[in-house]
XYZ file of C-alpha atoms in Angstrom:
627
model
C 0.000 0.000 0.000
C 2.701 2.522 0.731
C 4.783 3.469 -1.884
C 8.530 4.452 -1.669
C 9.698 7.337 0.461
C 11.596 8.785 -2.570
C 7.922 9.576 -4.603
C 6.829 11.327 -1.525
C 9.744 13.372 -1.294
C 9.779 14.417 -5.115
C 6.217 15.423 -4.339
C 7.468 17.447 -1.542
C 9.839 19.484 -3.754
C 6.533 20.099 -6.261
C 4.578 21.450 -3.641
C 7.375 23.992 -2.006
C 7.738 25.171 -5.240
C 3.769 25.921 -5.923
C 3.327 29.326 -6.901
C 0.845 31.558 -5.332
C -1.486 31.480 -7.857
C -3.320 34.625 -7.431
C -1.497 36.786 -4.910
C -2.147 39.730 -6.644
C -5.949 39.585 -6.041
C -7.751 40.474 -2.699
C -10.956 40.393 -0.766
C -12.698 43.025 0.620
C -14.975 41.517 3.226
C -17.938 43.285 4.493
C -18.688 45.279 7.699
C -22.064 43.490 8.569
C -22.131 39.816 7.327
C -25.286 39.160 5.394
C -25.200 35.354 6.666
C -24.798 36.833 10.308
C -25.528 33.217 11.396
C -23.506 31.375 9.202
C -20.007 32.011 10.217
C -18.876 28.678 9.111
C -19.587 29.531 5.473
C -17.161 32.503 5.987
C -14.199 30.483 7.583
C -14.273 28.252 4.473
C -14.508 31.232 1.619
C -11.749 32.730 3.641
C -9.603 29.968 4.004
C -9.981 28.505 0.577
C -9.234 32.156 -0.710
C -6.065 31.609 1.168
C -4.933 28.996 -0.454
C -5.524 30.499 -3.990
C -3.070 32.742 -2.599
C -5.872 36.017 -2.394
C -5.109 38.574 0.064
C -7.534 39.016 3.024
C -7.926 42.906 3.066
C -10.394 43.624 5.649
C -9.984 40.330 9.003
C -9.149 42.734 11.474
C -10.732 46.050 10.011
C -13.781 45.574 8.449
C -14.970 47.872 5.577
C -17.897 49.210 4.051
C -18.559 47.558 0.901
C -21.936 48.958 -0.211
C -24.083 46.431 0.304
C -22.296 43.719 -0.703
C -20.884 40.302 1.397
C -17.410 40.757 -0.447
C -15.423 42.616 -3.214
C -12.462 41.211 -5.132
C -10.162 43.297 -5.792
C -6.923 43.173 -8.470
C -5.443 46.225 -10.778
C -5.947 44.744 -13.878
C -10.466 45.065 -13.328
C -12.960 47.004 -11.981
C -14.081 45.166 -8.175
C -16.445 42.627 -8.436
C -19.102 42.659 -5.963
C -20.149 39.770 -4.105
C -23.826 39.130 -2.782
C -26.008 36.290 -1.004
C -29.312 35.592 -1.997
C -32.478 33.555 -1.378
C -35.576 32.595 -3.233
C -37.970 35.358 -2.667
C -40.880 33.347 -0.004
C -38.162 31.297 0.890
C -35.983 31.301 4.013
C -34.397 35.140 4.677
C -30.317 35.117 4.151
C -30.369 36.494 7.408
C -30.878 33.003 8.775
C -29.331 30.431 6.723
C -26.915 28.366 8.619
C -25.127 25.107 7.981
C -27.950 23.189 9.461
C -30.556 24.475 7.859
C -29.723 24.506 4.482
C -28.610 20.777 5.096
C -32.258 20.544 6.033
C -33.943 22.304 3.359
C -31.674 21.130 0.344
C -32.671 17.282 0.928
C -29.123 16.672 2.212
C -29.993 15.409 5.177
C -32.523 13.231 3.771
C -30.059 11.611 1.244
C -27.830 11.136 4.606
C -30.410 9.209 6.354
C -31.035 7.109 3.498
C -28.535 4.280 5.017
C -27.848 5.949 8.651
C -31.159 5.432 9.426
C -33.354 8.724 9.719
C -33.390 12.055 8.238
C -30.121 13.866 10.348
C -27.379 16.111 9.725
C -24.160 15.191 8.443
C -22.575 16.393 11.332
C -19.656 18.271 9.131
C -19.755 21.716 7.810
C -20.315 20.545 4.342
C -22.674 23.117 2.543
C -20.234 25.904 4.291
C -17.013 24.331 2.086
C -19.608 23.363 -0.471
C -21.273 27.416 -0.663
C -17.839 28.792 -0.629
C -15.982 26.984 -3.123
C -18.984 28.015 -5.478
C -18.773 31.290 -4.601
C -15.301 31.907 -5.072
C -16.397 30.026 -8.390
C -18.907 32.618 -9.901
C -16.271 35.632 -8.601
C -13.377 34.267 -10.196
C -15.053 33.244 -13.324
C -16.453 37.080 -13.378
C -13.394 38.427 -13.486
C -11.996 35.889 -16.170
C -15.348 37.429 -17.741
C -14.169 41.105 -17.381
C -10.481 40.496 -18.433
C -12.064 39.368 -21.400
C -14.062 42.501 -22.084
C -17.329 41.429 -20.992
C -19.352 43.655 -18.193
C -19.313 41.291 -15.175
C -19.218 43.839 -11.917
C -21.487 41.603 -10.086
C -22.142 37.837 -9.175
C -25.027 36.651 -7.089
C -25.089 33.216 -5.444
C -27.366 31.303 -3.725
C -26.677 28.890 -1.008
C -29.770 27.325 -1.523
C -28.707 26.246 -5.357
C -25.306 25.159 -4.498
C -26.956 22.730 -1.695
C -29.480 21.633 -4.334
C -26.865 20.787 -6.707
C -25.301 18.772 -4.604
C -27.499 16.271 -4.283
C -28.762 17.213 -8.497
C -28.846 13.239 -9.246
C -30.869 12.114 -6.377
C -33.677 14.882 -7.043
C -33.415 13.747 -10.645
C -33.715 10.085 -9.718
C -36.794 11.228 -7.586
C -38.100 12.865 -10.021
C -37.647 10.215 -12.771
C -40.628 9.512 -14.856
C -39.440 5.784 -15.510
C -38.812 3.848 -12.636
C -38.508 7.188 -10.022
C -36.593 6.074 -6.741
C -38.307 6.599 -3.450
C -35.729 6.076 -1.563
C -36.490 7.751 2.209
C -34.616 8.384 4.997
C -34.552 4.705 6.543
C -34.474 2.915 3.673
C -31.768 0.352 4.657
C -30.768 -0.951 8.098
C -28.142 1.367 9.173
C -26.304 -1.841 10.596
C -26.615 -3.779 7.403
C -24.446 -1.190 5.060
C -20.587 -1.306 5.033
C -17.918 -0.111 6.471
C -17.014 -3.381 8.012
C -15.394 -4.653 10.999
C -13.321 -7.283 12.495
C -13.217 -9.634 15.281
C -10.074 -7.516 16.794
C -12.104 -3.930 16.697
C -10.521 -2.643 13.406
C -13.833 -0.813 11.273
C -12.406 -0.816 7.142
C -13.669 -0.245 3.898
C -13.439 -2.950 1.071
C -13.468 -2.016 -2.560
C -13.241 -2.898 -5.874
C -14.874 -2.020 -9.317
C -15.100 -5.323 -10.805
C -17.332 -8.442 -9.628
C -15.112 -11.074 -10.392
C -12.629 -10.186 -7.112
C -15.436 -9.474 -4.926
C -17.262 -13.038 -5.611
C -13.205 -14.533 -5.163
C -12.989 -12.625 -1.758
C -16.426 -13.870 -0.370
C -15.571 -17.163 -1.476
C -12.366 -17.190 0.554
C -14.372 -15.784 3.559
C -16.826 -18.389 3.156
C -20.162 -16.832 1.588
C -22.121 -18.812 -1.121
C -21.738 -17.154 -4.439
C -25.616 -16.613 -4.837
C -25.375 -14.594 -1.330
C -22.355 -12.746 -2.464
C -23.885 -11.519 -5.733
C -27.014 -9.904 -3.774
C -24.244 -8.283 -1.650
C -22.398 -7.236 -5.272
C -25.647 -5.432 -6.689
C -26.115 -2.910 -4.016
C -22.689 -1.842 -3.278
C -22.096 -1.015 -6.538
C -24.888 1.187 -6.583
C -24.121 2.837 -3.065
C -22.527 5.813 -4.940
C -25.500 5.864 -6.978
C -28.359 5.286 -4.455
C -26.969 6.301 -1.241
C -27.563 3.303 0.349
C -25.958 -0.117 0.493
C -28.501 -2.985 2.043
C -25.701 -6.139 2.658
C -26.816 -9.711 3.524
C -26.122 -10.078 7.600
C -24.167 -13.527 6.797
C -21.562 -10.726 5.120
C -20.715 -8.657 7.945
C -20.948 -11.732 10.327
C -18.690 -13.596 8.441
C -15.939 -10.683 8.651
C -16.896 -10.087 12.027
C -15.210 -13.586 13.013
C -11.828 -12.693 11.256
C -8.943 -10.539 12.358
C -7.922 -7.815 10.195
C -4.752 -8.904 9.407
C -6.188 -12.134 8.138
C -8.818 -9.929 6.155
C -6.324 -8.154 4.560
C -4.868 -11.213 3.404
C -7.808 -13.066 1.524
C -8.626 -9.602 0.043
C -5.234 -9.797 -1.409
C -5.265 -12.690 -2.671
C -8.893 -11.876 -4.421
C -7.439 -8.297 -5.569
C -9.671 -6.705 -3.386
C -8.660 -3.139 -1.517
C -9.116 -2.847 2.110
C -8.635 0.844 3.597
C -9.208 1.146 7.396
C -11.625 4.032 8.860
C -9.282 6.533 10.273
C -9.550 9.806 12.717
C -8.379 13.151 11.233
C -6.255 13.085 14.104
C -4.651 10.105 12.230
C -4.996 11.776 8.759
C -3.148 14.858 10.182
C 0.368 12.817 10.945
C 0.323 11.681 7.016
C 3.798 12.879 5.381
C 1.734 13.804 2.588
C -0.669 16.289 4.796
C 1.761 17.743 6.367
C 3.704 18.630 3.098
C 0.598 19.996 1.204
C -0.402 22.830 4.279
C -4.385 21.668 3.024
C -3.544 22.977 -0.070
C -6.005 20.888 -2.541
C -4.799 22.420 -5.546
C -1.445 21.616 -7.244
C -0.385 23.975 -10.066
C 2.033 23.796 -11.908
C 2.993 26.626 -14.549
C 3.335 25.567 -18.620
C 6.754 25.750 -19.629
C 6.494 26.481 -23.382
C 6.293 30.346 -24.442
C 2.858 31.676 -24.894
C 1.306 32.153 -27.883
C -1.556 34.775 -29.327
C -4.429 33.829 -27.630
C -7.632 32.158 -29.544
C -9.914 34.823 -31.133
C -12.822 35.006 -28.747
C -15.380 37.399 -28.772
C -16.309 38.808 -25.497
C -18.802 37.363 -22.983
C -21.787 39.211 -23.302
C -23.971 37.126 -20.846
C -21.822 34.142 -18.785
C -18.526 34.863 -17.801
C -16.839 31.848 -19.248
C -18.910 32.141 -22.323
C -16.694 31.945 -25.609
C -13.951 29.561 -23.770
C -14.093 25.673 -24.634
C -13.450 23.064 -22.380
C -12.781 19.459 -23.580
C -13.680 16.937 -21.363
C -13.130 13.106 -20.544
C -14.563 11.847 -17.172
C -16.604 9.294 -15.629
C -18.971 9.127 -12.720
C -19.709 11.873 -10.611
C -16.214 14.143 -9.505
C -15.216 15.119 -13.317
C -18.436 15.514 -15.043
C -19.742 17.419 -12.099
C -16.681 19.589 -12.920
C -17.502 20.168 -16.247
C -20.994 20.634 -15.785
C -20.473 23.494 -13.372
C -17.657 24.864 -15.985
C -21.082 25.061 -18.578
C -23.244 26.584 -16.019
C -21.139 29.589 -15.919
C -21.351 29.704 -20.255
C -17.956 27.352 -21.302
C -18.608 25.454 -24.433
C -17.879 21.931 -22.935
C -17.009 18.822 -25.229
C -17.253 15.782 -23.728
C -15.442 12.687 -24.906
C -16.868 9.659 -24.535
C -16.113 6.370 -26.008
C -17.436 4.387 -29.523
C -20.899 3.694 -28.220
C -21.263 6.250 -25.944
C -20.674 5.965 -21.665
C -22.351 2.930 -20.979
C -24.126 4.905 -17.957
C -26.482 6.512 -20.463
C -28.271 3.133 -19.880
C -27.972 3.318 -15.777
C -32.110 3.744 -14.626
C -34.056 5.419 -13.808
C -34.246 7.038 -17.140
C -36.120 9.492 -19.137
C -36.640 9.660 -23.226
C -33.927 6.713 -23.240
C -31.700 8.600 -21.036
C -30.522 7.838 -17.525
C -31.415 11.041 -15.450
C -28.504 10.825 -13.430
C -26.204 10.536 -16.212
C -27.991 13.456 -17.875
C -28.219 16.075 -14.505
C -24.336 16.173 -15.084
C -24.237 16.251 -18.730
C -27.005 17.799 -20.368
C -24.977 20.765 -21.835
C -22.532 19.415 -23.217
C -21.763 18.220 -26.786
C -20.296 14.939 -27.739
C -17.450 13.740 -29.372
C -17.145 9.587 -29.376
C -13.447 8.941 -29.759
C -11.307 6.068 -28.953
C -8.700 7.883 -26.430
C -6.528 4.456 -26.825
C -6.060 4.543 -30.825
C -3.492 6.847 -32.877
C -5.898 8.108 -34.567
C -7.770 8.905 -31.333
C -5.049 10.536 -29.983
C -4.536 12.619 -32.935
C -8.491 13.748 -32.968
C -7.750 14.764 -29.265
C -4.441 17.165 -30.125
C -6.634 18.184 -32.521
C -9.336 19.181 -29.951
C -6.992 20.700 -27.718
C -5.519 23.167 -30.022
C -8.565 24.972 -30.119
C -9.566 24.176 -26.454
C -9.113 26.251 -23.315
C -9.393 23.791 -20.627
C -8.579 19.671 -20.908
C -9.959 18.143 -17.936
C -9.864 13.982 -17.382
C -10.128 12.379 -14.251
C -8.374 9.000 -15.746
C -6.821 6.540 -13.346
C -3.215 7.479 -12.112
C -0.421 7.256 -15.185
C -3.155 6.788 -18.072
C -2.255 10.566 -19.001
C 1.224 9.575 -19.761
C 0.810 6.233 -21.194
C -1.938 7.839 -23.832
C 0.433 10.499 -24.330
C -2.069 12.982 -23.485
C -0.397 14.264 -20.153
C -0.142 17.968 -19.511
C 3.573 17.820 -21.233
C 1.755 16.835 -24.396
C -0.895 18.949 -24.630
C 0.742 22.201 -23.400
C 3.185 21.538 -27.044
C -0.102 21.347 -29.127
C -1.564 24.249 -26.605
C 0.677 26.215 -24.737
C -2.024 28.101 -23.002
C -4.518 25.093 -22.066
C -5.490 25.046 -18.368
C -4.960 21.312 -18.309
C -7.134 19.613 -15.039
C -6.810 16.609 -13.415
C -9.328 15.085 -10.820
C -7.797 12.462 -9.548
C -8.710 10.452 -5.828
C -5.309 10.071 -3.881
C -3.639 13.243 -5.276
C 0.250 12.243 -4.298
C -0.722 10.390 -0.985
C 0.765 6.362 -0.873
C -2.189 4.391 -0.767
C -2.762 2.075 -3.375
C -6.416 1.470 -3.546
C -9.129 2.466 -6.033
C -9.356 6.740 -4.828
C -13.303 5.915 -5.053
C -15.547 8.533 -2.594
C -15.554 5.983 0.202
C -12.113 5.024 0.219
C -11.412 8.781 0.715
C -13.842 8.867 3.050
C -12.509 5.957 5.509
C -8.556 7.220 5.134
C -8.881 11.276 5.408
C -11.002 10.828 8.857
C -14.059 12.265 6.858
C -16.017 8.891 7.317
C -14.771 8.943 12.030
C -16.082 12.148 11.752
C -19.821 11.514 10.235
C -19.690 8.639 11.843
C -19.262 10.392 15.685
C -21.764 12.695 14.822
C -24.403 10.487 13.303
C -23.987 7.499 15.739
C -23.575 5.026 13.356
C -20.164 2.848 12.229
C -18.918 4.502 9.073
C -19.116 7.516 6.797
C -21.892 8.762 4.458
C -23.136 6.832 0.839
C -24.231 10.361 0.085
C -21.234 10.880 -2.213
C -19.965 13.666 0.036
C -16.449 13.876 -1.814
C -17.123 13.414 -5.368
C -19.601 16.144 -5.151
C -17.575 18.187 -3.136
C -14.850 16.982 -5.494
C -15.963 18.398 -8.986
C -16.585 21.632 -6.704
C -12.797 22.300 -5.739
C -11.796 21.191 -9.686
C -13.974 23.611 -10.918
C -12.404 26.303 -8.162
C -8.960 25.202 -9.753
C -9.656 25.143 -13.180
C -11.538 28.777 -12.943
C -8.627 29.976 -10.978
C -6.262 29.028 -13.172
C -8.362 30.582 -16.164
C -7.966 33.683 -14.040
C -3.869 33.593 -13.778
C -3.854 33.198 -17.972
C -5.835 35.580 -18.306
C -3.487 37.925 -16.707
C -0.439 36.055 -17.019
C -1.212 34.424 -20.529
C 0.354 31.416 -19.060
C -0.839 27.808 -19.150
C -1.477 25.690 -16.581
C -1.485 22.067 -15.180
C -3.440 22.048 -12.087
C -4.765 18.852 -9.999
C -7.002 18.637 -7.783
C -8.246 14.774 -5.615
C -10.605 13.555 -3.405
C -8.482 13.191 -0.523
C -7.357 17.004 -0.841
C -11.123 17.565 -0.598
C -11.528 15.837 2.205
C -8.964 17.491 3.827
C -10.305 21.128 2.792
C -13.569 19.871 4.442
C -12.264 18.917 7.493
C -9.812 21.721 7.995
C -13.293 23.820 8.018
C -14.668 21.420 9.912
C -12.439 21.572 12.974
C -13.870 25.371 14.494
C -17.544 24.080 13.903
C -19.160 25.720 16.168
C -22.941 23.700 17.166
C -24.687 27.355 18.202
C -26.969 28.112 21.492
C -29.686 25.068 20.505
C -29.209 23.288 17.058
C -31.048 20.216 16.277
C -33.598 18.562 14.386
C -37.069 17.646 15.991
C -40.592 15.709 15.353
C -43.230 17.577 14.753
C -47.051 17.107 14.668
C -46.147 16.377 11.053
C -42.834 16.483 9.368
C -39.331 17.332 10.921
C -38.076 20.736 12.021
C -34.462 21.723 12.206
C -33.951 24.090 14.592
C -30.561 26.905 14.819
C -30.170 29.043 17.759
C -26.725 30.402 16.354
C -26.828 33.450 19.055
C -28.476 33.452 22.620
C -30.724 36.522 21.864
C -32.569 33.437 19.335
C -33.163 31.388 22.217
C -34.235 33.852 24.265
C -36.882 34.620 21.808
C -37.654 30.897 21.313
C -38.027 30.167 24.661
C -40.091 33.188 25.452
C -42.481 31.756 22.215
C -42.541 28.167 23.477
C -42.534 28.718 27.510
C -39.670 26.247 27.997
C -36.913 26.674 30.251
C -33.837 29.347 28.933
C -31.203 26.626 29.161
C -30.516 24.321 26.795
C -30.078 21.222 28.434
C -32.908 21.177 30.794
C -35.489 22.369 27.818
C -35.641 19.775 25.536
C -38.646 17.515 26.681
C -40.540 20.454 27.139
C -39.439 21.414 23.580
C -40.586 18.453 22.242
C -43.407 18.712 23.566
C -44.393 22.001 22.435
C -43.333 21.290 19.327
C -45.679 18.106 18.413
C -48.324 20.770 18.247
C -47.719 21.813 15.246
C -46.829 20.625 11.503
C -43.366 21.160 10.361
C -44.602 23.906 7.985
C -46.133 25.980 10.564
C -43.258 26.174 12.592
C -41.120 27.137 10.013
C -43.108 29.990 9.468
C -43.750 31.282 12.674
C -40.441 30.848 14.450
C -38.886 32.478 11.151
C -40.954 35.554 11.925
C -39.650 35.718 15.536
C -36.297 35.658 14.405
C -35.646 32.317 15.069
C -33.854 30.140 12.096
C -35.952 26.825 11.464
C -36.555 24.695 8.202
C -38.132 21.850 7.511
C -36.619 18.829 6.854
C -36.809 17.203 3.532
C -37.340 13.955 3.800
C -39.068 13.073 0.580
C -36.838 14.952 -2.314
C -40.185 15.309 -4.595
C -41.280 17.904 -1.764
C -39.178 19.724 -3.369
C -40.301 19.511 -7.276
C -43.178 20.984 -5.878
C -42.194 23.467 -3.602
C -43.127 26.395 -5.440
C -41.215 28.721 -3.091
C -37.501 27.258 -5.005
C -39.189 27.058 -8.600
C -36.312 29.246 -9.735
C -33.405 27.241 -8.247
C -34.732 24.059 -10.328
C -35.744 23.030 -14.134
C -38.940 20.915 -14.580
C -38.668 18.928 -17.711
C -38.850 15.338 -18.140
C -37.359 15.285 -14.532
C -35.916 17.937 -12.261
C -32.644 19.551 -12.910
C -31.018 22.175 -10.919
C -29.985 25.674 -12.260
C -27.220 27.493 -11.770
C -26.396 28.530 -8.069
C -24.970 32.148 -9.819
C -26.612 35.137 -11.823
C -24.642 37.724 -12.862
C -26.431 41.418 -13.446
């Protein structure tokens, strides 16, 4: 599993060497937050500005910035303001919060899917989530402006960015061929992986292929009939959220050490990756030498050219640029999906037939809708990447592209000869993207979402807070994933379009994870935060400051201290449907949503209709406008 001391070391030299990518840019943030009770959502914009290198003008002397949350700020453009919204008869921006918008985006019904009821994921996901996007739709405005288009403004709602991160559930809910109903509770939350063994260690198996996983269930004893029920839903987990296994499974591993374990899954080429703390995570070489950086750039080295003739953006920022695109699954296209929300022209390559999850249900016109959620705006190009001729269609591509962006397994780049080295001689000025799963970290196991998961400490952490034994099968880093690519590859647009430079920039799952949990570690759980039963429905409940409390408890008669209220609370609270309460503790100041449990709620909420598209299913829109 752990590779040689001398790769990690030639990594080290890579990332001491990283330039600041856009250290001549800064943030003006604003006197009077306009998420006063999301301060978690700040942390993360302002750290992840950090790490682009942007200077933080205004931490210990806030400014007046007319209105606005933020203003970036560079020489070469006119400032681009910054600003929060919310469907109108929606929740107020004055009370969004990490745990509500988990509640009223579905998240935390796609969570409780397989840990067993409609909860938070106890991480400050939406907050990393919200502010990569937003740092998104600011950068890509000023990529917009250096190219002569009139971008002074971008708008962003948190409430989009949450819905688009669980886009292919609501579209599988919303399916008008064989629609999931999948609801909080759908599987046994002890019947799902991780595993664990008879001496206490909790691990993650995986592989992509049946044939080792029937070999390793042979070896541990399992009929083959048994193991092929287990087979068909953890392959879907990434797709469904949920992984129902046959109780003979997990008993069977239960009566073997680890070591032994590791041994059989060896022999079957099966991966075993054991559920770690951050604390663990942390003492990794490779996190130490990265700082939580989850970017690694890497300038072009050939001269730059004259730049394509592009006309200027008149309505998207990234409108006019062309991104060429060959990804699988969820992390990559997601990335290049977001890319064509903000206007890039986005080929996508797929192979001779098309991707054979076109064909994945629940479908609509022929179409899977979770294929098409990610992929709907893009064009196609069917091209076999492992041919000459292939190859010679993709320089082709290139040379008039902007961004290349793959996600291909590690060394397939440089065995195609389609690396950055390559491309950069056809197109010295391509922002070339990778979105790989282990980034430079030794661990030689498929970089899948719950891999990642186990290793970085993400999975110990959702795990504490949710009481259950392992991480989320919401696919918290692939999402979260083709969210920081997307950051990268729109930075790095930014730094050629002042430098004129190219760039190579990677970005992996396991840097994700380690974004989200450096965010994650001053999560603060407010006065009262929690979600409660109702006389119908589920109400999530954020007392961010005490003056909310006050108020609540004044509302509710109940007890001003947290800890001797809540069965009182409850009580009070049962008196009422969800709906009600949203409304009326909103209008005391009090921030409260209702939980989503069923994601076709929210088809039909009315109150979002412009955050979503109703076709043949529902789609999400962009999280960004830009008057």
């Amino acid at each position: 599993m752990i590779q040689s001391q001398g790769q990690v070391q030639r990594f080290c030299l890579l990332v001491l060497n990283m330039p600041t990518l856009l250290n001549e840019f800064s943030l003006l943030h604003a006197y009077t937050s306009s998420l006063p009770k999301w301060n978690a959502l700040q942390r993360c914009l302002t750290e992840q500005a950090r790490l682009l290198g942007i200077h933080q003008l205004s931490i210990s002397s806030p400014v007046d910035t007319g209105g606005a949350a933020f203003v970036l700020q560079h020489p070469a453009i006119s400032p681009i303001q910054g600003h929060y919204v919310s469907p109108s008869n929606w929740l107020p921006t004055r009370h969004l919060s990490e745990l509500l918008l988990q509640a009223g985006s579905g998240l935390m019904s796609v969570h409780g899917r397989a840990s067993g009821k409609a909860q938070p994921l106890g991480v400050n996901y939406l907050s990393a989530l919200t502010a990569a996007m937003t740092l998104q739709g600011t950068l890509a405005a000023a990529v917009g402006q250096l190219r002569g288009g009139a971008f002074h403004q971008v708008r962003v709602s948190p409430l989009g960015c949450g819905l688009l991160g669980i886009g292919q559930y609501l579209a599988g809910a919303t399916a008008p061929e064989d629609r999931e109903e999948f609801l909080p509770g759908s599987s046994d939350p002890q019947l799902r992986p991780p595993f664990r063994s008879s001496d206490g260690i909790t691990f993650e198996l995986e592989t992509l292929d049946s044939s080792p996983w029937r070999n390793f269930w042979a070896a541990v004893g399992i009929e083959a009939e048994l193991a092929g029920t287990a087979w068909k839903g953890f392959l879907l987990r990434y797709a469904r959220a949920m992984s129902p296994l046959p109780a003979a499974c997990l008993a069977a591993l239960a009566r073997l050490r680890y070591v032994k374990i590791q041994q059989l899954a060896a022999q079957a080429g099966v991966a075993v990756v054991p559920v770690r703390s951050v604390a663990q995570r942390r003492e990794d070489l490779d996190y130490q030498q990265t700082l939580g950086a989850p970017w690694r750039f890497a300038l072009a080295s050939a001269a730059p050219e004259n730049t394509r003739d592009i006309a200027a953006p008149a309505h998207l920022p990234l409108q006019g640029l062309r991104v060429v695109e060959c990804c699988r699954r969820i992390q990559g296209p997601l990335a290049g999906h977001l890319l064509a929300l903000l206007g890039a022209e986005v080929i996508r390559l797929e192979p001779p037939g098309g991707d054979p999850l076109r064909a994945m249900p629940p479908c609509a016109e022929g179409c899977s809708v979770r294929f098409d959620a990610l992929n709907h705006l893009k064009t196609v190009h069917e091209v076999d990447i492992k041919s000459a001729q292939g190859r010679q269609s993709i320089y082709e591509l290139a040379r008039e592209a902007d961004v290349f962006l793959h996600n291909w397994a590690p060394g397939k780049a440089q065995e195609l000869l389609l690396d950055a080295e390559h491309l950069h001689r056809v197109q010295p000025q391509l922002v070339y993207a990778y979105a790989g799963g282990w980034g430079q970290a030794p661990v030689s196991a498929p970089g899948t979402d719950f891999t990642v998961q186990a290793w970085s400490g993400v999975a110990d952490a959702i795990a504490t807070e949710s009481g259950i034994q392992g991480g989320s099968l919401f696919t918290v880093l692939d999402v979260l994933g083709g969210v920081v690519a997307t950051l990268g590859v729109t930075a790095a647009l930014l730094n050629r379009a002042v430098t004129g430079t190219g760039i190579h920039v990677e970005s992996s799952l396991l840097g994700t994870a380690d974004l989200l949990m450096q965010g994650n570690c001053t999560a603060s759980a407010g006065v009262l935060s929690g979600v409660h039963p109702t006389r119908s429905g589920l109400i999530a409940i954020d007392c961010q400051h005490p003056d909310q409390f006050q108020s609540l408890a004044t509302l509710l008669d109940i007890p001003l201290a947290a800890d001797t209220c809540q069965e009182l609370l409850a009580k009070r609270l049962r008196t009422r449907p969800a709906a009600q309460w949203e409304t009326l503790l909103n209008e005391h100041g009090i921030g409260a949503c209702v939980v989503i449990e069923d994601l076709s709620q929210l088809a039909a909420d009315s109150r979002i209709a412009e955050c979503l598209n109703h076709q043949t299913y529902s789609s999400v829109t962009a999280p960004w406008s830009f008057p």
